[in-house]
Amino acid sequence: MHVTLDHITKKFDDFTAVQDFSARLEDGELICLLGPSGCGKSTLLNMLSGIIPPSGGHIYFDEDDVTMMPPEKRGVGLVFQNYALYPHLTVLDNICFPLETQHVPKKERVEQAQEIAKLVHVDTLLKRRPGELSGGQQQRVAIARALIKNPRLLLLDEPLSNLDARLRLEMREEIRRIQQRTKVTSVFVTHDQEEALAISDRIILMKSGVVQQNDLPQRLYDSPANQFVANFLGNPPINNIPGVIRNGGFHAQGADSEIRLPLFEGLPEGRPVHLSIRAEAFSVEKDGPIEAQVERVYTMGKEEMACLRIGATEFRAYIDSEVGLTPGRNVQLNVRKRGVFVFDLESGEKLA
């Protein structure tokens, strides 16, 4: 099933949580709604589920307008951050519960629950209660309970945020495996960029209720639409060096030297900008166009993380450990084409 969101807006009194949101979710896709807390992603999920109505716009499941349809008629499966399992019921009964409310015969619902339990790898835990399970096991049960209804759309709201780092990694891979096996169209809400980049077919990045970029995961990283997108994705965060374009070159704040790169050709004279460079985009070259001072060096196996300075700005760069950088030394750097951008300092508009 494909899903179309057509100019969706949600207002709470004077506050606009989601503003003019339009997107199409293709059949069988796993889409991540990504963004900081308060950006509107969970509100959007609640409108998809029918828990809250939009203030404007329309939601279509295939060609059916479900904008004002109640949740129980939408065929949606929900997985919440807190799992929402019934503590007094066994794993088997928790998984069966949605079919019990639909008056499916006991034998049939148990057979379906056992089949789903195998899919999510909890088939050996069916007699236990939630309190006897780990966080990851509880999350698997919650996913099984959502899937047993054979939903047209699976919605997952920050499903991994209560797990430790190792379990988060394991469960995100499991969610992707399960989604690819079932081929159910899915929406995964998270504020964690690594989760989004790892498991999604497509990412919709939001800020203050507005879509910033709707794209393939790698394209968001390699070709950000604006400064916010560039800043949000990447670990360590992208380096933003403030300065001004003058005579076809870049003059960093507090630096005497000029940086000349083909990237700056044709940019408006006198424009205050950020030269934004990802840490992995640097290389040390004898006649490189960027002169920087080495402040600190951290060994990370084959590579080193160097903290360097241009004028008033400190930035990070991954450098091959064989180069042998030492604090206090000046070094010449070049940059690769990939991972280097110019953004307007005020608006964040992408200039190059």
mmCIF file of C-alpha atoms in Angstrom:
data_model
loop_
_atom_site.group_PDB
_atom_site.id
_atom_site.type_symbol
_atom_site.label_atom_id
_atom_site.label_comp_id
_atom_site.label_asym_id
_atom_site.label_seq_id
_atom_site.Cartn_x
_atom_site.Cartn_y
_atom_site.Cartn_z
ATOM 1 C CA MET A 1 0.000 0.000 0.000
ATOM 2 C CA HIS A 2 1.266 3.480 -0.812
ATOM 3 C CA VAL A 3 0.452 6.474 1.386
ATOM 4 C CA THR A 4 -0.002 10.063 0.234
ATOM 5 C CA LEU A 5 0.121 13.031 2.586
ATOM 6 C CA ASP A 6 -1.273 16.061 0.800
ATOM 7 C CA HIS A 7 -0.460 19.454 2.368
ATOM 8 C CA ILE A 8 -0.972 18.228 5.947
ATOM 9 C CA THR A 9 -1.030 20.886 8.662
ATOM 10 C CA LYS A 10 -1.607 20.495 12.397
ATOM 11 C CA LYS A 11 -2.171 23.413 14.742
ATOM 12 C CA PHE A 12 -2.621 23.395 18.502
ATOM 13 C CA ASP A 13 -4.169 26.790 19.290
ATOM 14 C CA ASP A 14 -1.501 29.284 18.112
ATOM 15 C CA PHE A 15 1.242 26.674 17.708
ATOM 16 C CA THR A 16 1.808 24.988 14.340
ATOM 17 C CA ALA A 17 3.280 21.530 14.940
ATOM 18 C CA VAL A 18 3.267 20.416 11.281
ATOM 19 C CA GLN A 19 3.165 22.884 8.398
ATOM 20 C CA ASP A 20 2.115 22.067 4.828
ATOM 21 C CA PHE A 21 3.637 18.581 4.808
ATOM 22 C CA SER A 22 3.428 16.660 1.531
ATOM 23 C CA ALA A 23 5.027 13.289 0.771
ATOM 24 C CA ARG A 24 4.312 9.954 -0.863
ATOM 25 C CA LEU A 25 5.331 6.712 0.858
ATOM 26 C CA GLU A 26 5.745 3.951 -1.694
ATOM 27 C CA ASP A 27 4.430 0.426 -1.223
ATOM 28 C CA GLY A 28 6.810 -1.649 0.923
ATOM 29 C CA GLU A 29 9.122 1.244 1.822
ATOM 30 C CA LEU A 30 10.564 1.899 5.260
ATOM 31 C CA ILE A 31 10.537 5.675 5.721
ATOM 32 C CA CYS A 32 12.251 7.408 8.630
ATOM 33 C CA LEU A 33 10.828 10.633 10.002
ATOM 34 C CA LEU A 34 13.970 12.217 11.432
ATOM 35 C CA GLY A 35 14.515 15.403 13.359
ATOM 36 C CA PRO A 36 15.123 16.970 16.782
ATOM 37 C CA SER A 37 12.596 16.791 19.612
ATOM 38 C CA GLY A 38 9.569 18.978 18.930
ATOM 39 C CA CYS A 39 9.971 19.017 15.130
ATOM 40 C CA GLY A 40 6.524 17.430 14.536
ATOM 41 C CA LYS A 41 7.469 13.869 13.602
ATOM 42 C CA SER A 42 5.410 12.131 16.326
ATOM 43 C CA THR A 43 2.486 14.456 15.618
ATOM 44 C CA LEU A 44 2.653 13.382 11.992
ATOM 45 C CA LEU A 45 2.724 9.720 13.046
ATOM 46 C CA ASN A 46 -0.363 10.267 15.212
ATOM 47 C CA MET A 47 -2.190 11.799 12.255
ATOM 48 C CA LEU A 48 -1.275 8.799 10.099
ATOM 49 C CA SER A 49 -2.640 6.469 12.769
ATOM 50 C CA GLY A 50 -5.846 8.478 13.225
ATOM 51 C CA ILE A 51 -5.159 9.266 16.891
ATOM 52 C CA ILE A 52 -5.357 12.992 16.130
ATOM 53 C CA PRO A 53 -6.967 14.674 13.102
ATOM 54 C CA PRO A 54 -5.077 17.136 10.888
ATOM 55 C CA SER A 55 -6.088 20.798 10.848
ATOM 56 C CA GLY A 56 -5.773 20.832 7.081
ATOM 57 C CA GLY A 57 -4.859 18.642 4.144
ATOM 58 C CA HIS A 58 -5.639 15.023 3.285
ATOM 59 C CA ILE A 59 -4.214 11.542 3.943
ATOM 60 C CA TYR A 60 -4.711 8.768 1.393
ATOM 61 C CA PHE A 61 -4.091 5.045 1.761
ATOM 62 C CA ASP A 62 -3.774 4.007 -1.877
ATOM 63 C CA GLU A 63 -6.689 5.989 -3.355
ATOM 64 C CA ASP A 64 -8.833 5.994 -0.189
ATOM 65 C CA ASP A 65 -9.163 9.269 1.706
ATOM 66 C CA VAL A 66 -8.673 8.255 5.369
ATOM 67 C CA THR A 67 -8.208 11.779 6.736
ATOM 68 C CA MET A 68 -11.124 11.549 9.174
ATOM 69 C CA MET A 69 -11.319 7.739 9.415
ATOM 70 C CA PRO A 70 -11.074 6.371 13.005
ATOM 71 C CA PRO A 71 -7.904 4.440 13.950
ATOM 72 C CA GLU A 72 -9.581 1.031 14.212
ATOM 73 C CA LYS A 73 -10.703 1.174 10.576
ATOM 74 C CA ARG A 74 -7.355 2.175 9.057
ATOM 75 C CA GLY A 75 -5.562 -1.151 9.355
ATOM 76 C CA VAL A 76 -2.558 0.393 11.101
ATOM 77 C CA GLY A 77 -0.101 -1.361 13.435
ATOM 78 C CA LEU A 78 1.484 0.769 16.165
ATOM 79 C CA VAL A 79 4.711 0.158 18.099
ATOM 80 C CA PHE A 80 5.386 2.641 20.896
ATOM 81 C CA GLN A 81 8.509 3.734 22.754
ATOM 82 C CA ASN A 82 7.298 2.156 26.018
ATOM 83 C CA TYR A 83 6.144 -1.142 24.375
ATOM 84 C CA ALA A 84 2.689 -0.905 26.091
ATOM 85 C CA LEU A 85 2.522 -4.635 26.848
ATOM 86 C CA TYR A 86 -0.015 -6.023 29.323
ATOM 87 C CA PRO A 87 2.078 -7.111 32.352
ATOM 88 C CA HIS A 88 -0.422 -9.749 33.569
ATOM 89 C CA LEU A 89 -0.595 -11.552 30.204
ATOM 90 C CA THR A 90 1.911 -14.019 28.775
ATOM 91 C CA VAL A 91 3.851 -13.245 25.617
ATOM 92 C CA LEU A 92 1.457 -15.479 23.677
ATOM 93 C CA ASP A 93 -1.611 -13.683 25.051
ATOM 94 C CA ASN A 94 -0.058 -10.258 24.414
ATOM 95 C CA ILE A 95 0.541 -11.152 20.777
ATOM 96 C CA CYS A 96 -2.939 -12.673 20.439
ATOM 97 C CA PHE A 97 -4.753 -9.745 22.042
ATOM 98 C CA PRO A 98 -5.584 -7.750 18.857
ATOM 99 C CA LEU A 99 -7.166 -10.857 17.304
ATOM 100 C CA GLU A 100 -9.086 -11.582 20.500
ATOM 101 C CA THR A 101 -10.722 -8.146 20.318
ATOM 102 C CA GLN A 102 -11.686 -8.999 16.721
ATOM 103 C CA HIS A 103 -13.318 -12.244 17.985
ATOM 104 C CA VAL A 104 -10.988 -14.498 15.973
ATOM 105 C CA PRO A 105 -11.365 -18.111 17.203
ATOM 106 C CA LYS A 106 -8.762 -19.093 19.814
ATOM 107 C CA LYS A 107 -7.161 -21.878 17.807
ATOM 108 C CA GLU A 108 -6.693 -19.611 14.786
ATOM 109 C CA ARG A 109 -5.263 -16.708 16.756
ATOM 110 C CA VAL A 110 -2.813 -18.961 18.631
ATOM 111 C CA GLU A 111 -1.588 -20.437 15.346
ATOM 112 C CA GLN A 112 -1.071 -16.955 13.900
ATOM 113 C CA ALA A 113 0.676 -15.772 17.081
ATOM 114 C CA GLN A 114 3.073 -18.709 16.997
ATOM 115 C CA GLU A 115 3.920 -17.974 13.377
ATOM 116 C CA ILE A 116 4.557 -14.273 14.054
ATOM 117 C CA ALA A 117 6.583 -15.155 17.175
ATOM 118 C CA LYS A 118 8.952 -17.211 15.008
ATOM 119 C CA LEU A 119 9.366 -14.287 12.631
ATOM 120 C CA VAL A 120 10.465 -11.963 15.459
ATOM 121 C CA HIS A 121 12.441 -14.666 17.309
ATOM 122 C CA VAL A 122 10.346 -14.875 20.521
ATOM 123 C CA ASP A 123 8.807 -18.301 19.862
ATOM 124 C CA THR A 124 10.696 -19.788 22.857
ATOM 125 C CA LEU A 125 9.324 -17.117 25.226
ATOM 126 C CA LEU A 126 5.575 -17.543 24.718
ATOM 127 C CA LYS A 127 4.838 -18.640 28.291
ATOM 128 C CA ARG A 128 6.728 -15.791 29.941
ATOM 129 C CA ARG A 129 5.309 -12.476 31.085
ATOM 130 C CA PRO A 130 6.746 -9.056 30.063
ATOM 131 C CA GLY A 131 8.469 -8.579 33.426
ATOM 132 C CA GLU A 132 10.587 -11.668 32.723
ATOM 133 C CA LEU A 133 11.867 -10.313 29.393
ATOM 134 C CA SER A 134 14.746 -8.028 28.443
ATOM 135 C CA GLY A 135 14.024 -4.696 26.768
ATOM 136 C CA GLY A 136 14.885 -6.098 23.356
ATOM 137 C CA GLN A 137 12.619 -9.091 23.874
ATOM 138 C CA GLN A 138 9.749 -6.817 24.948
ATOM 139 C CA GLN A 139 10.250 -4.768 21.805
ATOM 140 C CA ARG A 140 10.050 -7.894 19.659
ATOM 141 C CA VAL A 141 6.774 -8.851 21.347
ATOM 142 C CA ALA A 142 5.396 -5.352 20.716
ATOM 143 C CA ILE A 143 6.316 -5.650 17.025
ATOM 144 C CA ALA A 144 4.708 -9.111 16.843
ATOM 145 C CA ARG A 145 1.506 -7.744 18.374
ATOM 146 C CA ALA A 146 1.416 -4.970 15.771
ATOM 147 C CA LEU A 147 2.098 -7.370 12.870
ATOM 148 C CA ILE A 148 -0.473 -10.009 13.809
ATOM 149 C CA LYS A 149 -3.246 -7.707 12.588
ATOM 150 C CA ASN A 150 -1.662 -7.877 9.117
ATOM 151 C CA PRO A 151 -1.547 -4.050 9.029
ATOM 152 C CA ARG A 152 -1.607 -2.025 5.845
ATOM 153 C CA LEU A 153 0.791 0.423 7.505
ATOM 154 C CA LEU A 154 3.261 -0.149 10.373
ATOM 155 C CA LEU A 155 4.106 2.865 12.539
ATOM 156 C CA LEU A 156 7.036 2.814 14.976
ATOM 157 C CA ASP A 157 7.437 5.762 17.364
ATOM 158 C CA GLU A 158 10.999 5.985 18.790
ATOM 159 C CA PRO A 159 10.919 2.197 19.343
ATOM 160 C CA LEU A 160 14.574 1.844 20.366
ATOM 161 C CA SER A 161 15.105 4.812 22.675
ATOM 162 C CA ASN A 162 14.732 2.767 25.899
ATOM 163 C CA LEU A 163 17.415 0.243 24.918
ATOM 164 C CA ASP A 164 21.142 0.319 25.600
ATOM 165 C CA ALA A 165 23.572 0.944 22.747
ATOM 166 C CA ARG A 166 24.237 -2.697 21.904
ATOM 167 C CA LEU A 167 20.549 -3.643 21.935
ATOM 168 C CA ARG A 168 19.690 -0.606 19.812
ATOM 169 C CA LEU A 169 22.095 -1.815 17.136
ATOM 170 C CA GLU A 170 20.698 -5.356 17.277
ATOM 171 C CA MET A 171 17.051 -4.276 17.230
ATOM 172 C CA ARG A 172 17.381 -1.797 14.397
ATOM 173 C CA GLU A 173 18.812 -4.605 12.264
ATOM 174 C CA GLU A 174 15.953 -6.857 13.368
ATOM 175 C CA ILE A 175 13.322 -4.244 12.518
ATOM 176 C CA ARG A 176 14.805 -3.911 9.049
ATOM 177 C CA ARG A 177 14.880 -7.704 8.600
ATOM 178 C CA ILE A 178 11.262 -8.077 9.738
ATOM 179 C CA GLN A 179 10.079 -5.195 7.552
ATOM 180 C CA GLN A 180 11.788 -6.639 4.484
ATOM 181 C CA ARG A 181 10.291 -10.080 5.191
ATOM 182 C CA THR A 182 6.744 -8.743 5.616
ATOM 183 C CA LYS A 183 7.076 -5.979 2.969
ATOM 184 C CA VAL A 184 4.650 -3.815 4.947
ATOM 185 C CA THR A 185 4.892 -0.066 4.293
ATOM 186 C CA SER A 186 6.472 1.339 7.468
ATOM 187 C CA VAL A 187 7.156 4.698 9.092
ATOM 188 C CA PHE A 188 9.903 4.831 11.730
ATOM 189 C CA VAL A 189 10.172 7.940 13.926
ATOM 190 C CA THR A 190 13.573 8.734 15.448
ATOM 191 C CA HIS A 191 15.852 11.595 16.444
ATOM 192 C CA ASP A 192 18.913 9.337 15.967
ATOM 193 C CA GLN A 193 20.642 9.955 12.645
ATOM 194 C CA GLU A 194 22.576 6.667 12.782
ATOM 195 C CA GLU A 195 19.351 4.664 13.121
ATOM 196 C CA ALA A 196 17.798 6.529 10.227
ATOM 197 C CA LEU A 197 20.815 6.159 7.945
ATOM 198 C CA ALA A 198 21.199 2.457 8.782
ATOM 199 C CA ILE A 199 17.719 1.071 8.157
ATOM 200 C CA SER A 200 15.615 3.371 5.989
ATOM 201 C CA ASP A 201 14.844 3.339 2.288
ATOM 202 C CA ARG A 202 14.218 7.067 2.497
ATOM 203 C CA ILE A 203 14.536 9.781 5.147
ATOM 204 C CA ILE A 204 12.295 12.792 5.666
ATOM 205 C CA LEU A 205 14.211 15.286 7.806
ATOM 206 C CA MET A 206 12.071 17.833 9.645
ATOM 207 C CA LYS A 207 12.647 21.052 11.543
ATOM 208 C CA SER A 208 9.926 23.037 13.339
ATOM 209 C CA GLY A 209 7.164 21.154 11.520
ATOM 210 C CA VAL A 210 8.618 21.778 8.057
ATOM 211 C CA VAL A 211 10.280 19.258 5.724
ATOM 212 C CA GLN A 212 13.926 20.178 5.149
ATOM 213 C CA GLN A 213 14.777 17.319 2.789
ATOM 214 C CA ASN A 214 13.055 14.138 1.588
ATOM 215 C CA ASP A 215 15.665 11.909 0.021
ATOM 216 C CA LEU A 216 17.714 8.715 -0.025
ATOM 217 C CA PRO A 217 19.862 8.357 3.129
ATOM 218 C CA GLN A 218 23.209 8.731 1.352
ATOM 219 C CA ARG A 219 21.999 11.749 -0.626
ATOM 220 C CA LEU A 220 21.062 13.579 2.568
ATOM 221 C CA TYR A 221 24.626 13.095 3.748
ATOM 222 C CA ASP A 222 26.382 13.737 0.436
ATOM 223 C CA SER A 223 24.139 16.511 -0.888
ATOM 224 C CA PRO A 224 22.373 18.335 1.974
ATOM 225 C CA ALA A 225 19.720 20.832 0.904
ATOM 226 C CA ASN A 226 20.730 23.457 3.466
ATOM 227 C CA GLN A 227 22.891 24.150 6.514
ATOM 228 C CA PHE A 228 20.449 22.476 8.934
ATOM 229 C CA VAL A 229 20.584 19.189 7.020
ATOM 230 C CA ALA A 230 24.390 19.304 6.807
ATOM 231 C CA ASN A 231 24.661 20.010 10.544
ATOM 232 C CA PHE A 232 22.157 17.328 11.584
ATOM 233 C CA LEU A 233 23.837 14.449 9.774
ATOM 234 C CA GLY A 234 27.365 13.330 10.522
ATOM 235 C CA ASN A 235 29.494 12.193 13.435
ATOM 236 C CA PRO A 236 31.579 14.153 14.245
ATOM 237 C CA PRO A 237 29.401 17.062 13.137
ATOM 238 C CA ILE A 238 30.370 18.869 9.966
ATOM 239 C CA ASN A 239 32.962 21.643 10.404
ATOM 240 C CA ASN A 240 31.530 25.127 9.809
ATOM 241 C CA ILE A 241 34.205 27.758 9.199
ATOM 242 C CA PRO A 242 32.740 31.304 9.050
ATOM 243 C CA GLY A 243 34.190 33.812 6.627
ATOM 244 C CA VAL A 244 33.546 35.943 3.580
ATOM 245 C CA ILE A 245 33.938 35.570 -0.186
ATOM 246 C CA ARG A 246 36.341 38.165 -1.570
ATOM 247 C CA ASN A 247 38.035 38.286 -5.003
ATOM 248 C CA GLY A 248 37.003 34.704 -5.728
ATOM 249 C CA GLY A 249 38.584 33.359 -2.535
ATOM 250 C CA PHE A 250 37.468 32.535 1.004
ATOM 251 C CA HIS A 251 38.736 34.596 3.962
ATOM 252 C CA ALA A 252 38.117 32.814 7.276
ATOM 253 C CA GLN A 253 37.335 34.940 10.312
ATOM 254 C CA GLY A 254 40.508 35.838 12.184
ATOM 255 C CA ALA A 255 42.831 34.405 9.513
ATOM 256 C CA ASP A 256 45.300 36.336 7.361
ATOM 257 C CA SER A 257 45.534 33.736 4.606
ATOM 258 C CA GLU A 258 43.107 33.212 1.729
ATOM 259 C CA ILE A 259 41.680 29.845 0.675
ATOM 260 C CA ARG A 260 41.148 29.389 -3.052
ATOM 261 C CA LEU A 261 39.067 26.455 -4.305
ATOM 262 C CA PRO A 262 37.070 25.950 -7.540
ATOM 263 C CA LEU A 263 34.029 25.782 -5.252
ATOM 264 C CA PHE A 264 34.131 29.558 -4.732
ATOM 265 C CA GLU A 265 34.012 30.540 -8.405
ATOM 266 C CA GLY A 266 30.938 32.606 -9.215
ATOM 267 C CA LEU A 267 29.856 33.183 -5.594
ATOM 268 C CA PRO A 268 28.656 36.712 -4.725
ATOM 269 C CA GLU A 269 31.394 39.101 -3.694
ATOM 270 C CA GLY A 270 31.396 40.046 0.001
ATOM 271 C CA ARG A 271 28.885 37.330 0.942
ATOM 272 C CA PRO A 272 29.282 36.091 4.548
ATOM 273 C CA VAL A 273 29.295 32.293 4.351
ATOM 274 C CA HIS A 274 30.133 29.070 6.127
ATOM 275 C CA LEU A 275 32.710 26.882 4.461
ATOM 276 C CA SER A 276 31.394 23.521 5.673
ATOM 277 C CA ILE A 277 33.690 20.492 5.436
ATOM 278 C CA ARG A 278 33.151 16.977 6.742
ATOM 279 C CA ALA A 279 35.993 15.572 8.837
ATOM 280 C CA GLU A 280 36.736 12.787 6.359
ATOM 281 C CA ALA A 281 37.067 15.212 3.412
ATOM 282 C CA PHE A 282 40.549 16.488 4.360
ATOM 283 C CA SER A 283 43.921 15.282 3.158
ATOM 284 C CA VAL A 284 47.427 16.501 3.976
ATOM 285 C CA GLU A 285 49.250 17.800 0.884
ATOM 286 C CA LYS A 286 52.513 19.705 0.636
ATOM 287 C CA ASP A 287 51.039 22.528 -1.446
ATOM 288 C CA GLY A 288 47.451 22.290 -0.185
ATOM 289 C CA PRO A 289 45.380 25.507 -0.332
ATOM 290 C CA ILE A 290 44.420 25.429 3.376
ATOM 291 C CA GLU A 291 46.965 26.252 6.062
ATOM 292 C CA ALA A 292 45.965 25.234 9.587
ATOM 293 C CA GLN A 293 47.602 24.862 12.977
ATOM 294 C CA VAL A 294 47.434 21.507 14.771
ATOM 295 C CA GLU A 295 45.943 21.909 18.258
ATOM 296 C CA ARG A 296 45.447 18.304 19.437
ATOM 297 C CA VAL A 297 45.721 14.802 17.984
ATOM 298 C CA TYR A 298 43.784 11.684 19.050
ATOM 299 C CA THR A 299 44.938 8.253 17.852
ATOM 300 C CA MET A 300 42.129 6.077 16.439
ATOM 301 C CA GLY A 301 44.009 3.101 14.998
ATOM 302 C CA LYS A 302 44.751 3.557 11.310
ATOM 303 C CA GLU A 303 43.477 7.154 11.408
ATOM 304 C CA GLU A 304 43.982 10.084 13.722
ATOM 305 C CA MET A 305 41.420 12.679 14.694
ATOM 306 C CA ALA A 306 43.162 16.033 14.541
ATOM 307 C CA CYS A 307 41.771 19.211 16.048
ATOM 308 C CA LEU A 308 43.096 22.081 13.938
ATOM 309 C CA ARG A 309 42.611 25.835 13.756
ATOM 310 C CA ILE A 310 42.080 28.348 10.977
ATOM 311 C CA GLY A 311 41.958 31.877 12.375
ATOM 312 C CA ALA A 312 39.307 31.939 15.100
ATOM 313 C CA THR A 313 37.759 28.586 14.220
ATOM 314 C CA GLU A 314 38.715 25.133 15.479
ATOM 315 C CA PHE A 315 37.719 22.125 13.381
ATOM 316 C CA ARG A 316 38.220 18.341 13.201
ATOM 317 C CA ALA A 317 39.795 16.222 10.484
ATOM 318 C CA TYR A 318 40.466 12.510 10.015
ATOM 319 C CA ILE A 319 44.089 12.137 8.935
ATOM 320 C CA ASP A 320 46.073 8.987 8.111
ATOM 321 C CA SER A 321 48.170 8.170 11.184
ATOM 322 C CA GLU A 322 51.261 7.709 8.973
ATOM 323 C CA VAL A 323 51.343 11.488 8.416
ATOM 324 C CA GLY A 324 52.442 11.914 12.056
ATOM 325 C CA LEU A 325 50.810 15.221 13.006
ATOM 326 C CA THR A 326 52.054 16.897 16.195
ATOM 327 C CA PRO A 327 50.428 19.709 18.220
ATOM 328 C CA GLY A 328 51.737 23.201 17.487
ATOM 329 C CA ARG A 329 52.763 22.383 13.939
ATOM 330 C CA ASN A 330 51.338 24.105 10.859
ATOM 331 C CA VAL A 331 50.058 21.819 8.129
ATOM 332 C CA GLN A 332 48.836 22.228 4.540
ATOM 333 C CA LEU A 333 45.475 20.623 3.750
ATOM 334 C CA ASN A 334 43.460 19.951 0.631
ATOM 335 C CA VAL A 335 39.847 18.829 0.410
ATOM 336 C CA ARG A 336 38.073 16.225 -1.692
ATOM 337 C CA LYS A 337 35.076 17.192 -3.834
ATOM 338 C CA ARG A 338 32.752 15.064 -1.703
ATOM 339 C CA GLY A 339 31.775 16.509 1.673
ATOM 340 C CA VAL A 340 32.572 20.193 1.028
ATOM 341 C CA PHE A 341 29.836 22.868 0.831
ATOM 342 C CA VAL A 342 29.262 26.610 1.059
ATOM 343 C CA PHE A 343 26.191 27.925 2.905
ATOM 344 C CA ASP A 344 24.932 31.459 3.435
ATOM 345 C CA LEU A 345 25.923 32.464 6.966
ATOM 346 C CA GLU A 346 22.531 34.015 7.800
ATOM 347 C CA SER A 347 19.900 31.941 6.002
ATOM 348 C CA GLY A 348 21.677 28.593 5.723
ATOM 349 C CA GLU A 349 20.903 28.518 1.998
ATOM 350 C CA LYS A 350 23.193 26.240 0.021
ATOM 351 C CA LEU A 351 25.394 28.236 -2.363
ATOM 352 C CA ALA A 352 27.783 25.523 -3.564
#
